[in-house]
Amino acid sequence: MPELPEVETIRMGLAPRLLGRTIEAAHVWGERTARNQPGGTAALEEAMRGRRVEALARRGKFLWAELDNDRALVFHLGMSGQLRVQDGQRPRFRHEHARLTLDSGTSLSFVDQRTFGRLEVASLVDTPDGAVAGWGATRSAIPETAAHIARDPLDPAFDPLEVTRRIRTSRSSVKNLLLHQEIVSGIGNIYADEALFAAGVHGARMGKNLRVYQVQRILSEVANVMTRAIEVGGTSFDALYVNTEGEPGYFARSLMVYGREGLPCKVCDTPISRVAISGRSHHFCPNCQPRSGRKPKSK
């Protein structure tokens, strides 16, 4: 599933093509694509047609376009959703379920092989903290379907002290807490494992057992690793994630632990291990991230 770096890569690719443009035509071929829109495909097409895109915003993994009627077009990418931009008309992509044609002649296609993604036009609601809703947003209002999502570590209004407090008062594992989108958003398995490795913390440790500086370092490393991933277009393991031009991301080449079970740690040569934490895989180095929190004494 695309995580924050992949969604931000898509947002950056879309912004120059969409901002200030009017949606002249809208076609939705997939019923599942419009499953959350009251009235189905016809209502979704009508809600998009004729609207001007005023901003393209992201919070965590949620991406939306601010429209000129105080509503938002929300893109839920799901497991395999892609947003592909083309100049002029072209035949439908395989698994293409919706297409918007802009007044510039550019078309935006929603491609979704596994059909877990969807589009919807939703009302905007005020942000509880009164700050601009997310990266790229211009309003202190967020789509009501994403109002429960916490801010992400790259958001200018992110509050690391409050997130630290919430993590340190929990008996859940820190890996689970990083994946809890109502505490901190945008972090999935890949970047949680990479950040925990960089911070030297095992993902199974309970939040309440971590010191303030450890949680703050984890959050700092989350921001660092995701920033580096954005610089190379995110992480692609297969053809399901590509950017708006159909190109993959290259951060997989820089992964330290995720997907490297059995391979030597790039820091200490200890084989990378993998365990399940609440049903999710956690990749870690047993030497660099001891579960006890105490690194073994060097011989």
Short mmCIF file of C-alpha atoms in Angstrom, two decimals:
data_model
loop_
_atom_site.label_atom_id
_atom_site.label_comp_id
_atom_site.label_asym_id
_atom_site.label_seq_id
_atom_site.Cartn_x
_atom_site.Cartn_y
_atom_site.Cartn_z
CA MET A 1 0.00 0.00 0.00
CA PRO A 2 1.41 3.44 -0.85
CA GLU A 3 2.74 5.23 2.22
CA LEU A 4 3.41 8.93 2.75
CA PRO A 5 6.48 9.21 0.46
CA GLU A 6 4.65 7.53 -2.42
CA VAL A 7 1.54 9.69 -1.97
CA GLU A 8 3.65 12.86 -1.70
CA THR A 9 5.48 11.87 -4.90
CA ILE A 10 2.12 11.55 -6.62
CA ARG A 11 0.92 14.88 -5.19
CA MET A 12 4.02 16.67 -6.47
CA GLY A 13 3.54 15.13 -9.90
CA LEU A 14 -0.12 16.13 -10.09
CA ALA A 15 0.13 19.68 -8.74
CA PRO A 16 1.68 21.37 -11.80
CA ARG A 17 -0.91 19.73 -14.06
CA LEU A 18 -4.04 20.21 -11.93
CA LEU A 19 -3.75 23.49 -10.05
CA GLY A 20 -6.04 26.16 -11.47
CA ARG A 21 -7.54 23.75 -14.00
CA THR A 22 -11.21 23.02 -14.50
CA ILE A 23 -12.54 19.47 -14.83
CA GLU A 24 -14.38 19.63 -18.14
CA ALA A 25 -15.40 15.97 -18.32
CA ALA A 26 -15.58 13.13 -15.82
CA HIS A 27 -16.15 9.45 -16.55
CA VAL A 28 -16.39 6.78 -13.83
CA TRP A 29 -16.61 3.23 -15.14
CA GLY A 30 -16.16 1.30 -11.89
CA GLU A 31 -19.04 1.01 -9.42
CA ARG A 32 -16.60 0.17 -6.63
CA THR A 33 -14.66 3.34 -7.39
CA ALA A 34 -17.76 5.35 -6.42
CA ARG A 35 -18.94 3.10 -3.60
CA ASN A 36 -18.71 5.82 -0.94
CA GLN A 37 -20.41 8.48 -3.04
CA PRO A 38 -24.16 8.83 -2.39
CA GLY A 39 -25.82 8.27 -5.75
CA GLY A 40 -22.98 6.18 -7.18
CA THR A 41 -21.05 6.79 -10.39
CA ALA A 42 -23.47 9.32 -11.94
CA ALA A 43 -23.45 11.45 -8.79
CA LEU A 44 -19.66 11.32 -8.57
CA GLU A 45 -19.29 12.40 -12.20
CA GLU A 46 -21.69 15.28 -11.64
CA ALA A 47 -19.91 16.37 -8.45
CA MET A 48 -16.56 16.60 -10.29
CA ARG A 49 -17.69 18.07 -13.61
CA GLY A 50 -17.14 21.81 -14.01
CA ARG A 51 -15.18 22.24 -10.79
CA ARG A 52 -11.84 24.08 -10.60
CA VAL A 53 -8.93 22.61 -8.64
CA GLU A 54 -7.63 25.26 -6.22
CA ALA A 55 -5.10 23.20 -4.25
CA LEU A 56 -3.74 19.68 -4.02
CA ALA A 57 -3.27 18.62 -0.40
CA ARG A 58 -2.01 15.64 1.59
CA ARG A 59 -2.16 14.51 5.19
CA GLY A 60 -0.39 11.24 5.83
CA LYS A 61 -1.52 8.88 3.06
CA PHE A 62 -4.69 10.89 2.32
CA LEU A 63 -4.69 12.97 -0.86
CA TRP A 64 -7.34 15.47 -1.88
CA ALA A 65 -8.00 18.37 -4.23
CA GLU A 66 -9.60 21.50 -2.82
CA LEU A 67 -12.40 22.45 -5.24
CA ASP A 68 -13.90 25.87 -5.90
CA ASN A 69 -17.19 25.07 -4.16
CA ASP A 70 -15.78 24.39 -0.67
CA ARG A 71 -15.74 20.65 -1.26
CA ALA A 72 -12.89 18.21 -1.86
CA LEU A 73 -12.16 15.48 -4.36
CA VAL A 74 -10.57 12.73 -2.28
CA PHE A 75 -8.29 10.11 -3.82
CA HIS A 76 -8.12 6.86 -1.80
CA LEU A 77 -5.36 4.81 -3.45
CA GLY A 78 -5.93 1.62 -1.44
CA MET A 79 -3.52 -1.21 -2.20
CA SER A 80 -2.87 -0.57 -5.87
CA GLY A 81 -4.39 2.76 -6.89
CA GLN A 82 -2.48 4.85 -9.42
CA LEU A 83 -3.10 8.36 -10.76
CA ARG A 84 -1.72 8.66 -14.28
CA VAL A 85 -1.45 11.93 -16.19
CA GLN A 86 -1.50 12.08 -19.99
CA ASP A 87 -1.62 14.91 -22.52
CA GLY A 88 -4.45 14.46 -25.00
CA GLN A 89 -6.75 11.49 -25.40
CA ARG A 90 -5.58 7.90 -25.29
CA PRO A 91 -7.13 4.44 -24.97
CA ARG A 92 -8.11 3.31 -21.50
CA PHE A 93 -5.40 1.81 -19.35
CA ARG A 94 -5.93 -1.73 -18.18
CA HIS A 95 -7.78 -1.52 -14.84
CA GLU A 96 -8.67 2.15 -15.45
CA HIS A 97 -11.86 2.93 -13.52
CA ALA A 98 -12.18 6.71 -13.86
CA ARG A 99 -10.86 9.54 -16.02
CA LEU A 100 -11.00 13.31 -15.66
CA THR A 101 -10.37 15.59 -18.63
CA LEU A 102 -9.12 19.07 -17.79
CA ASP A 103 -9.57 22.31 -19.71
CA SER A 104 -5.88 22.09 -20.67
CA GLY A 105 -6.52 18.86 -22.57
CA THR A 106 -4.66 16.84 -19.94
CA SER A 107 -6.37 13.69 -18.68
CA LEU A 108 -6.07 12.19 -15.20
CA SER A 109 -6.74 8.46 -15.01
CA PHE A 110 -7.49 6.46 -11.87
CA VAL A 111 -6.05 2.96 -12.35
CA ASP A 112 -6.65 0.32 -9.68
CA GLN A 113 -5.89 -3.34 -10.27
CA ARG A 114 -7.19 -4.66 -6.93
CA THR A 115 -10.12 -2.19 -6.69
CA PHE A 116 -9.60 -1.35 -3.02
CA GLY A 117 -9.21 2.33 -3.89
CA ARG A 118 -11.97 4.85 -4.54
CA LEU A 119 -12.80 8.44 -5.39
CA GLU A 120 -15.31 10.65 -3.61
CA VAL A 121 -16.34 14.27 -3.38
CA ALA A 122 -16.71 15.16 0.28
CA SER A 123 -17.57 18.19 2.38
CA LEU A 124 -14.80 20.06 4.18
CA VAL A 125 -14.84 20.45 7.96
CA ASP A 126 -12.73 22.74 10.13
CA THR A 127 -9.48 21.38 11.54
CA PRO A 128 -9.64 21.09 15.36
CA ASP A 129 -6.38 23.01 15.82
CA GLY A 130 -7.30 25.76 13.36
CA ALA A 131 -4.14 25.21 11.29
CA VAL A 132 -3.98 24.57 7.55
CA ALA A 133 -5.19 21.00 6.99
CA GLY A 134 -2.10 19.45 5.45
CA TRP A 135 0.87 19.71 3.12
CA GLY A 136 -0.16 21.69 0.04
CA ALA A 137 -3.52 22.75 1.51
CA THR A 138 -4.63 26.38 1.56
CA ARG A 139 -7.53 26.06 4.00
CA SER A 140 -7.87 25.10 7.65
CA ALA A 141 -10.47 22.56 6.55
CA ILE A 142 -10.13 18.84 5.82
CA PRO A 143 -12.42 16.35 4.03
CA GLU A 144 -14.86 14.97 6.59
CA THR A 145 -13.88 11.41 5.63
CA ALA A 146 -10.28 12.14 6.74
CA ALA A 147 -11.04 14.30 9.78
CA HIS A 148 -10.03 11.50 12.19
CA ILE A 149 -6.54 11.21 10.70
CA ALA A 150 -3.71 12.68 12.78
CA ARG A 151 -1.08 14.99 11.34
CA ASP A 152 2.07 13.42 9.92
CA PRO A 153 5.70 14.12 10.88
CA LEU A 154 6.29 16.28 7.77
CA ASP A 155 3.29 18.51 8.47
CA PRO A 156 4.30 22.03 9.62
CA ALA A 157 1.60 21.82 12.33
CA PHE A 158 2.78 18.41 13.61
CA ASP A 159 3.10 18.42 17.42
CA PRO A 160 5.91 16.01 18.40
CA LEU A 161 5.47 16.68 22.12
CA GLU A 162 1.82 15.61 22.07
CA VAL A 163 2.61 12.52 19.97
CA THR A 164 5.44 11.65 22.35
CA ARG A 165 3.06 11.96 25.29
CA ARG A 166 0.49 9.67 23.68
CA ILE A 167 3.08 7.03 22.83
CA ARG A 168 4.61 7.07 26.32
CA THR A 169 1.24 6.57 28.03
CA SER A 170 0.44 3.44 26.01
CA ARG A 171 1.09 -0.22 26.77
CA SER A 172 1.00 -1.06 23.04
CA SER A 173 4.17 -1.80 21.11
CA VAL A 174 5.86 1.21 19.57
CA LYS A 175 5.58 -0.41 16.12
CA ASN A 176 1.79 -0.58 16.47
CA LEU A 177 1.65 2.98 17.77
CA LEU A 178 3.57 4.28 14.76
CA LEU A 179 1.01 2.59 12.50
CA HIS A 180 -1.96 4.05 14.42
CA GLN A 181 -3.23 6.73 12.05
CA GLU A 182 -5.10 8.57 14.81
CA ILE A 183 -1.84 9.12 16.72
CA VAL A 184 0.53 9.90 13.86
CA SER A 185 -0.32 9.43 10.19
CA GLY A 186 1.45 8.41 7.01
CA ILE A 187 3.71 5.71 8.49
CA GLY A 188 3.35 2.15 7.21
CA ASN A 189 5.40 -1.00 7.71
CA ILE A 190 8.33 0.02 5.53
CA TYR A 191 9.11 3.37 7.08
CA ALA A 192 8.25 2.30 10.63
CA ASP A 193 10.84 -0.48 10.44
CA GLU A 194 13.43 1.78 8.84
CA ALA A 195 12.92 4.55 11.42
CA LEU A 196 13.04 2.14 14.36
CA PHE A 197 16.31 0.71 13.05
CA ALA A 198 17.79 4.19 12.67
CA ALA A 199 16.71 5.01 16.23
CA GLY A 200 18.05 1.72 17.61
CA VAL A 201 14.69 0.68 19.10
CA HIS A 202 13.00 -2.72 18.77
CA GLY A 203 9.42 -2.41 17.54
CA ALA A 204 8.02 -4.72 20.23
CA ARG A 205 8.96 -2.40 23.10
CA MET A 206 5.96 -0.83 24.81
CA GLY A 207 5.49 2.89 24.46
CA LYS A 208 5.36 3.39 28.22
CA ASN A 209 8.82 1.83 28.58
CA LEU A 210 10.51 4.27 26.23
CA ARG A 211 12.22 7.45 27.38
CA VAL A 212 11.22 10.82 25.99
CA TYR A 213 14.44 11.16 24.01
CA GLN A 214 13.91 7.73 22.43
CA VAL A 215 10.42 8.57 21.18
CA GLN A 216 11.58 11.93 19.92
CA ARG A 217 14.46 10.29 18.09
CA ILE A 218 12.07 7.77 16.50
CA LEU A 219 9.83 10.58 15.26
CA SER A 220 12.84 12.48 13.96
CA GLU A 221 14.09 9.39 12.12
CA VAL A 222 10.61 8.83 10.64
CA ALA A 223 10.76 12.32 9.15
CA ASN A 224 14.32 11.75 7.93
CA VAL A 225 13.68 8.43 6.24
CA MET A 226 10.49 9.62 4.57
CA THR A 227 12.18 12.79 3.32
CA ARG A 228 14.94 10.71 1.76
CA ALA A 229 12.35 8.39 0.20
CA ILE A 230 10.49 11.33 -1.36
CA GLU A 231 13.75 12.52 -2.94
CA VAL A 232 13.96 9.27 -4.95
CA GLY A 233 10.25 8.87 -5.69
CA GLY A 234 9.26 6.48 -2.90
CA THR A 235 9.57 2.70 -2.71
CA SER A 236 8.50 0.30 -5.47
CA PHE A 237 8.61 -3.47 -5.03
CA ASP A 238 6.36 -4.23 -8.01
CA ALA A 239 4.42 -2.49 -10.77
CA LEU A 240 1.50 -1.59 -8.48
CA TYR A 241 3.15 1.63 -7.31
CA VAL A 242 4.36 4.11 -9.94
CA ASN A 243 4.33 7.89 -10.07
CA THR A 244 2.06 9.99 -12.28
CA GLU A 245 4.30 9.32 -15.29
CA GLY A 246 4.32 5.56 -14.73
CA GLU A 247 7.82 5.47 -13.24
CA PRO A 248 8.83 3.47 -10.13
CA GLY A 249 10.46 4.81 -6.98
CA TYR A 250 13.99 3.81 -6.03
CA PHE A 251 14.15 3.94 -2.23
CA ALA A 252 14.19 0.10 -2.07
CA ARG A 253 17.90 0.37 -2.85
CA SER A 254 18.45 2.26 0.43
CA LEU A 255 16.44 0.02 2.78
CA MET A 256 18.40 -1.05 5.84
CA VAL A 257 16.11 -3.75 7.30
CA TYR A 258 12.73 -3.95 5.57
CA GLY A 259 12.55 -6.99 3.28
CA ARG A 260 16.14 -8.04 4.19
CA GLU A 261 15.43 -11.00 6.51
CA GLY A 262 18.51 -13.22 6.73
CA LEU A 263 20.80 -10.72 5.04
CA PRO A 264 23.64 -9.12 7.02
CA CYS A 265 22.98 -5.84 8.77
CA LYS A 266 24.66 -3.01 6.87
CA VAL A 267 26.01 -1.67 10.17
CA CYS A 268 27.16 -4.73 12.16
CA ASP A 269 26.78 -7.78 9.83
CA THR A 270 24.27 -9.50 12.18
CA PRO A 271 21.57 -11.28 10.12
CA ILE A 272 18.36 -9.26 9.91
CA SER A 273 15.43 -10.92 11.70
CA ARG A 274 11.69 -10.75 11.21
CA VAL A 275 8.94 -11.29 13.78
CA ALA A 276 5.20 -10.70 13.80
CA ILE A 277 3.83 -7.92 16.00
CA SER A 278 0.03 -8.00 16.15
CA GLY A 279 -0.04 -9.81 12.82
CA ARG A 280 2.34 -7.40 11.04
CA SER A 281 5.90 -8.17 10.05
CA HIS A 282 8.66 -6.32 11.85
CA HIS A 283 12.19 -6.38 10.41
CA PHE A 284 15.04 -5.51 12.76
CA CYS A 285 18.67 -6.13 13.64
CA PRO A 286 18.95 -8.13 16.89
CA ASN A 287 22.25 -6.43 17.70
CA CYS A 288 21.41 -2.83 16.81
CA GLN A 289 17.85 -3.09 18.19
CA PRO A 290 17.90 -5.42 21.21
CA ARG A 291 14.44 -6.15 22.55
CA SER A 292 15.66 -5.54 26.10
CA GLY A 293 16.73 -2.05 25.14
CA ARG A 294 20.29 -2.81 26.23
CA LYS A 295 22.90 -3.39 23.56
CA PRO A 296 25.37 -6.20 24.28
CA LYS A 297 28.77 -5.15 25.53
CA SER A 298 31.43 -5.27 22.85
CA LYS A 299 34.04 -7.96 23.40
#
